[in-house]
Tab-separated table of C-alpha atoms in Angstrom:
chain	number	residue	atom	x	y	z
F	1	MET	CA	5.737	49.261	164.181
F	2	ASN	CA	4.441	48.501	160.631
F	3	TYR	CA	2.314	45.785	159.793
F	4	THR	CA	1.438	43.801	156.547
F	5	ILE	CA	-2.402	43.594	155.820
F	6	LYS	CA	-2.345	39.961	156.688
F	7	LYS	CA	-0.524	40.335	159.807
F	8	PHE	CA	-2.730	43.074	160.728
F	9	ALA	CA	-5.855	41.109	160.272
F	10	SER	CA	-4.684	38.454	161.801
F	11	MET	CA	-3.748	40.497	164.935
F	12	GLN	CA	-7.225	41.787	165.271
F	13	GLY	CA	-8.921	38.602	164.261
F	14	LEU	CA	-10.403	40.039	161.121
F	15	THR	CA	-10.884	38.868	157.669
F	16	VAL	CA	-8.780	40.704	155.164
F	17	ASP	CA	-11.719	41.678	153.201
F	18	THR	CA	-13.495	42.870	156.916
F	19	LEU	CA	-10.383	44.992	157.103
F	20	ARG	CA	-10.485	46.336	153.512
F	21	GLN	CA	-14.264	47.366	154.594
F	22	TYR	CA	-12.689	49.463	157.221
F	23	GLU	CA	-10.497	51.167	154.671
F	24	LYS	CA	-13.331	52.060	152.356
F	25	LYS	CA	-14.998	53.780	155.103
F	26	GLY	CA	-12.132	56.015	155.784
F	27	ILE	CA	-11.582	54.611	159.166
F	28	ILE	CA	-7.941	53.575	158.933
F	29	GLN	CA	-5.788	54.887	155.883
F	30	PRO	CA	-2.863	52.791	155.450
F	31	PHE	CA	0.418	53.994	153.875
F	32	GLN	CA	1.678	52.532	150.734
F	33	ASP	CA	5.728	51.835	150.458
F	34	GLU	CA	6.694	53.687	146.990
F	35	GLU	CA	9.595	51.230	146.341
F	36	ASN	CA	7.620	47.823	146.681
F	37	GLY	CA	3.953	49.121	146.342
F	38	TYR	CA	2.635	47.355	149.637
F	39	ARG	CA	0.206	48.753	152.082
F	40	TYR	CA	1.271	48.750	155.851
F	41	TYR	CA	-0.703	49.609	158.994
F	42	SER	CA	0.577	51.601	162.021
F	43	ASP	CA	0.310	50.922	165.917
F	44	MET	CA	-2.211	53.705	165.349
F	45	ASP	CA	-4.102	51.904	163.499
F	46	VAL	CA	-4.343	49.109	165.759
F	47	ARG	CA	-5.918	51.409	168.193
F	48	ILE	CA	-8.206	53.112	165.840
F	49	VAL	CA	-9.494	49.641	164.897
F	50	SER	CA	-10.103	48.541	168.267
F	51	THR	CA	-11.706	51.270	169.272
F	52	SER	CA	-14.006	51.130	166.241
F	53	ARG	CA	-14.798	47.304	167.203
F	54	TRP	CA	-15.987	48.628	170.564
F	55	TYR	CA	-18.278	51.010	168.847
F	56	SER	CA	-19.560	48.283	166.759
F	57	SER	CA	-20.261	46.254	170.021
F	58	LEU	CA	-22.566	48.585	170.970
F	59	GLY	CA	-24.648	48.290	167.772
F	60	PHE	CA	-23.264	50.961	165.575
F	61	THR	CA	-23.181	50.216	162.159
F	62	LEU	CA	-19.871	50.313	160.432
F	63	SER	CA	-20.951	53.711	158.769
F	64	GLN	CA	-22.096	55.079	161.648
F	65	VAL	CA	-18.481	54.047	163.526
F	66	ALA	CA	-16.678	55.903	160.689
F	67	GLU	CA	-18.708	59.087	161.339
F	68	ILE	CA	-17.796	58.760	164.909
F	69	MET	CA	-14.238	58.244	164.657
F	70	LYS	CA	-14.292	61.360	162.310
F	71	THR	CA	-14.585	63.569	165.549
F	72	LEU	CA	-18.352	64.818	165.136
F	73	SER	CA	-19.243	67.868	166.712
F	74	ASN	CA	-20.513	67.008	170.345
F	75	GLU	CA	-24.110	67.629	169.254
F	76	SER	CA	-24.072	65.194	166.442
F	77	LEU	CA	-22.201	62.403	168.632
F	78	GLN	CA	-24.946	63.404	171.478
F	79	SER	CA	-27.904	62.724	168.402
F	80	ALA	CA	-26.213	59.449	167.585
F	81	PHE	CA	-26.196	58.205	171.227
F	82	SER	CA	-29.555	58.944	172.043
F	83	GLU	CA	-30.687	57.052	168.866
F	84	LYS	CA	-28.868	53.959	169.833
F	85	ILE	CA	-29.861	54.353	173.571
F	86	LEU	CA	-33.435	54.229	172.602
F	87	GLU	CA	-32.805	51.561	169.757
F	88	GLN	CA	-31.451	49.585	172.947
F	89	LYS	CA	-34.276	50.444	175.383
F	90	ARG	CA	-36.686	48.996	172.462
F	91	GLN	CA	-34.862	46.081	171.739
F	92	ILE	CA	-34.671	45.497	175.550
F	93	VAL	CA	-38.395	45.967	176.115
F	94	TYR	CA	-39.017	43.678	172.818
F	95	GLU	CA	-37.020	40.558	174.474
F	96	GLU	CA	-38.626	41.332	177.930
F	97	GLU	CA	-42.023	41.129	176.436
F	98	LYS	CA	-41.066	37.909	174.199
F	99	LEU	CA	-39.616	36.253	177.663
F	100	LYS	CA	-42.923	37.120	179.472
F	101	GLU	CA	-44.883	35.976	176.781
F	102	LEU	CA	-43.158	32.560	176.595
F	103	ILE	CA	-43.150	32.354	180.502
F	104	ARG	CA	-47.091	33.221	180.795
F	105	PHE	CA	-48.052	30.776	177.815
F	106	GLN	CA	-46.027	28.074	179.272
F	107	ARG	CA	-47.900	28.601	182.572
F	108	TYR	CA	-51.049	28.529	180.728
F	109	TYR	CA	-50.209	25.084	179.210
F	110	ASN	CA	-49.093	23.581	182.466
F	111	LEU	CA	-52.877	24.933	183.907
F	112	ILE	CA	-54.653	23.477	181.131
F	113	GLU	CA	-52.672	19.983	181.192
F	114	ARG	CA	-53.705	19.652	185.132
F	115	GLY	CA	-57.269	20.604	184.293
F	116	GLU	CA	-57.681	22.673	187.882
F	117	PRO	CA	-59.476	25.762	188.044
F	118	PHE	CA	-57.592	28.910	187.765
F	119	TYR	CA	-58.226	32.710	189.259
F	120	GLU	CA	-56.091	34.941	190.282
F	121	GLU	CA	-56.459	38.834	191.062
F	122	VAL	CA	-54.108	41.255	188.690
F	123	ALA	CA	-53.703	44.595	187.697
F	124	LEU	CA	-54.116	45.302	184.032
F	125	PRO	CA	-51.948	47.892	182.821
F	126	GLU	CA	-53.617	50.811	180.824
F	127	LEU	CA	-53.983	50.123	177.327
F	128	LEU	CA	-54.623	51.695	174.034
F	129	TYR	CA	-56.548	49.453	171.650
F	130	LEU	CA	-57.718	49.335	168.061
F	131	PRO	CA	-60.897	47.731	167.524
F	132	HIS	CA	-63.048	46.691	165.049
F	133	SER	CA	-66.991	46.334	165.806
F	134	MET	CA	-67.341	43.707	163.189
F	135	LYS	CA	-66.187	40.654	165.016
F	136	ASP	CA	-63.566	38.853	163.044
F	137	GLN	CA	-63.327	41.983	160.551
F	138	LEU	CA	-60.204	43.710	162.058
F	139	MET	CA	-57.836	42.849	159.296
F	140	GLN	CA	-60.249	42.867	156.499
F	141	ASP	CA	-61.224	46.894	156.724
F	142	GLU	CA	-59.385	48.710	154.439
F	143	ASP	CA	-59.833	52.190	156.103
F	144	ILE	CA	-57.639	51.014	159.568
F	145	LEU	CA	-55.670	47.943	157.250
F	146	PRO	CA	-52.666	50.554	157.288
F	147	TYR	CA	-52.704	50.997	160.996
F	148	VAL	CA	-53.407	47.135	161.946
F	149	ARG	CA	-50.304	46.268	159.518
F	150	ALA	CA	-48.095	48.637	161.418
F	151	TRP	CA	-49.148	47.597	165.029
F	152	MET	CA	-48.729	43.853	163.764
F	153	GLU	CA	-45.221	44.685	162.976
F	154	LEU	CA	-44.587	44.783	166.732
F	155	LEU	CA	-45.765	41.677	168.192
F	156	PRO	CA	-45.747	40.790	170.906
F	157	VAL	CA	-45.327	44.164	172.251
F	158	THR	CA	-48.955	44.545	170.670
F	159	PHE	CA	-51.042	41.507	171.012
F	160	TYR	CA	-54.256	40.358	169.304
F	161	THR	CA	-57.472	40.288	171.383
F	162	ARG	CA	-61.348	39.496	171.698
F	163	TRP	CA	-63.517	42.204	173.626
F	164	VAL	CA	-66.831	41.040	175.078
F	165	PRO	CA	-68.674	44.244	176.169
F	166	LYS	CA	-70.349	44.346	180.080
F	167	ALA	CA	-73.752	45.223	178.487
F	168	SER	CA	-73.653	42.395	176.004
F	169	ILE	CA	-72.445	39.963	178.859
F	170	GLU	CA	-75.286	41.242	181.387
F	171	LYS	CA	-78.321	41.245	178.619
F	172	ARG	CA	-77.101	37.910	177.119
F	173	GLU	CA	-78.581	38.862	173.815
F	174	PRO	CA	-77.836	39.635	171.560
F	175	PHE	CA	-74.469	38.423	172.326
F	176	HIS	CA	-71.741	40.629	170.771
F	177	TYR	CA	-67.622	40.837	170.671
F	178	TYR	CA	-65.378	42.695	169.178
F	179	MET	CA	-61.622	42.144	167.931
F	180	ALA	CA	-58.750	44.426	168.859
F	181	LEU	CA	-54.981	44.866	168.650
F	182	CYS	CA	-53.488	46.069	172.016
F	183	ILE	CA	-50.418	47.956	173.280
F	184	SER	CA	-49.817	49.499	176.798
F	185	LYS	CA	-49.475	52.834	177.070
F	186	GLU	CA	-45.727	52.157	178.834
F	187	ASN	CA	-44.896	50.528	175.592
F	188	LEU	CA	-46.320	53.001	173.589
F	189	ALA	CA	-43.712	55.676	174.394
F	190	LEU	CA	-41.224	53.580	173.070
F	191	TRP	CA	-43.235	52.679	169.505
F	192	PRO	CA	-44.913	55.971	168.477
F	193	VAL	CA	-47.265	53.740	166.557
F	194	PRO	CA	-49.629	55.567	164.154
F	195	LEU	CA	-52.897	56.388	166.204
F	196	PRO	CA	-56.080	56.336	164.329
F	197	SER	CA	-58.985	58.448	165.655
F	198	CYS	CA	-61.006	54.914	166.391
F	199	VAL	CA	-58.399	54.013	168.880
F	200	ARG	CA	-59.914	53.529	172.654
F	201	THR	CA	-58.356	53.352	175.927
F	202	SER	CA	-58.775	51.025	178.693
F	203	PRO	CA	-57.373	52.643	181.886
F	204	GLU	CA	-55.475	50.325	184.433
F	205	ARG	CA	-57.642	48.269	186.354
F	206	LYS	CA	-58.357	45.302	188.936
F	207	CYS	CA	-59.027	42.094	186.898
F	208	ILE	CA	-59.803	38.578	187.691
F	209	HIS	CA	-57.433	36.541	185.281
F	210	THR	CA	-58.699	32.997	184.220
F	211	ILE	CA	-58.696	30.316	181.636
F	212	LEU	CA	-61.722	29.833	179.467
F	213	ARG	CA	-62.814	26.679	177.802
F	214	LYS	CA	-65.047	25.745	174.541
F	215	LYS	CA	-65.952	23.314	172.238
F	216	HIS	CA	-64.060	24.420	168.765
F	217	GLU	CA	-67.391	24.318	166.860
F	218	GLU	CA	-69.097	26.579	169.073
F	219	VAL	CA	-69.124	30.624	168.887
F	220	LEU	CA	-68.313	32.646	171.742
F	221	SER	CA	-71.379	33.211	174.022
F	222	GLY	CA	-72.104	34.424	177.720
F	223	LYS	CA	-72.115	30.760	178.787
F	224	HIS	CA	-68.445	30.458	178.205
F	225	LEU	CA	-67.989	33.047	180.819
F	226	ASP	CA	-70.577	31.817	183.228
F	227	GLN	CA	-67.703	30.255	185.337
F	228	GLY	CA	-65.995	33.102	185.603
F	229	LEU	CA	-68.828	35.512	186.476
F	230	LEU	CA	-69.896	32.683	189.192
F	231	TYR	CA	-66.379	33.237	190.667
F	232	LEU	CA	-66.876	36.934	190.747
F	233	GLU	CA	-70.395	36.354	192.753
F	234	LYS	CA	-68.883	33.960	195.233
F	235	ASN	CA	-65.919	35.819	196.004
F	236	GLY	CA	-67.519	39.548	196.372
F	237	TYR	CA	-66.313	41.103	192.993
F	238	ARG	CA	-68.799	43.056	190.606
F	239	LEU	CA	-67.718	43.052	186.902
F	240	SER	CA	-66.961	46.802	186.083
F	241	GLY	CA	-66.164	46.827	182.419
F	242	ASP	CA	-65.612	44.943	178.953
F	243	VAL	CA	-63.905	41.348	179.182
F	244	MET	CA	-60.448	40.890	177.330
F	245	THR	CA	-59.740	37.230	175.962
F	246	MET	CA	-57.286	35.880	173.730
F	247	TYR	CA	-56.789	32.286	171.830
F	248	ILE	CA	-54.315	30.289	173.781
F	249	SER	CA	-54.690	26.753	172.081
F	250	SER	CA	-56.615	23.773	170.787
F	251	ARG	CA	-56.409	20.409	171.900
F	252	ILE	CA	-58.068	17.272	171.572
F	253	GLU	CA	-59.878	16.209	174.887
F	254	GLN	CA	-61.823	12.794	174.623
F	255	GLY	CA	-61.939	12.462	170.772
F	256	GLN	CA	-63.190	16.095	170.779
F	257	LYS	CA	-61.561	19.296	169.731
F	258	VAL	CA	-61.567	21.913	172.583
F	259	ASN	CA	-60.330	25.857	172.573
F	260	TYR	CA	-58.735	27.427	175.255
F	261	HIS	CA	-58.567	31.349	175.801
F	262	TYR	CA	-57.226	33.452	178.707
F	263	ALA	CA	-59.964	36.230	180.010
F	264	TYR	CA	-59.536	39.187	182.325
F	265	PHE	CA	-62.472	40.254	184.082
F	266	PRO	CA	-62.456	43.689	185.339
F	267	VAL	CA	-63.856	44.194	188.830
F	268	GLU	CA	-64.767	46.149	192.085
F	269	THR	CA	-65.390	45.067	195.008
F	270	GLU	CA	-68.669	44.417	196.609
């Protein structure tokens, strides 16, 4: 059976303009009636367009669909599917990371609102991180700025943190911290971000996870970690590495602006 372009578009739930894109890409080739000059589509075109739309639903562009429908070699098809599978895996991980962070930060806000002490033992995965020793200068160093920009494109798969060295915590003076962009080693397999020589590795480790509070005008110092360190001491833990923190939010409490950060204290059991 033959169909006019309007009838065919209506059957497929497509616009006439979209159907013409299928023709332009060579996916379908309607025949032209020599007597009246009209173009007509066949039942075979119905099957071809339906199959093409199925491939499009998998995330292939119309140009990619056109290549697939031209009966590529098995090797080319395998390559096309491998690329699409990797792309979908990345998208799934990306969406899962966003969902995880939404749930996590909602929990932080609930804990902050209740004002209750919060400590939990967790396993922090192996991380790769791009540090800068000059505190807040990470995004101003021209030597590593291209890497920083590349990593920032992957937020929230990558995340921006502040690290306080164990030695600085123990000695207190001078108190020092550095900023870093992080990505888990597991996610790095899906996003091969450029790795400059200054990248460091933090192994998977047991941590005490908590929330820090400080006045907005105060600079982070040892006293802001004291409650966490006291918890470690009382519960038989020993600090085993650099503490990782990240800003959560600011709020007004009793007329004063305060900042909240989450923190991971790497620990060993006494």
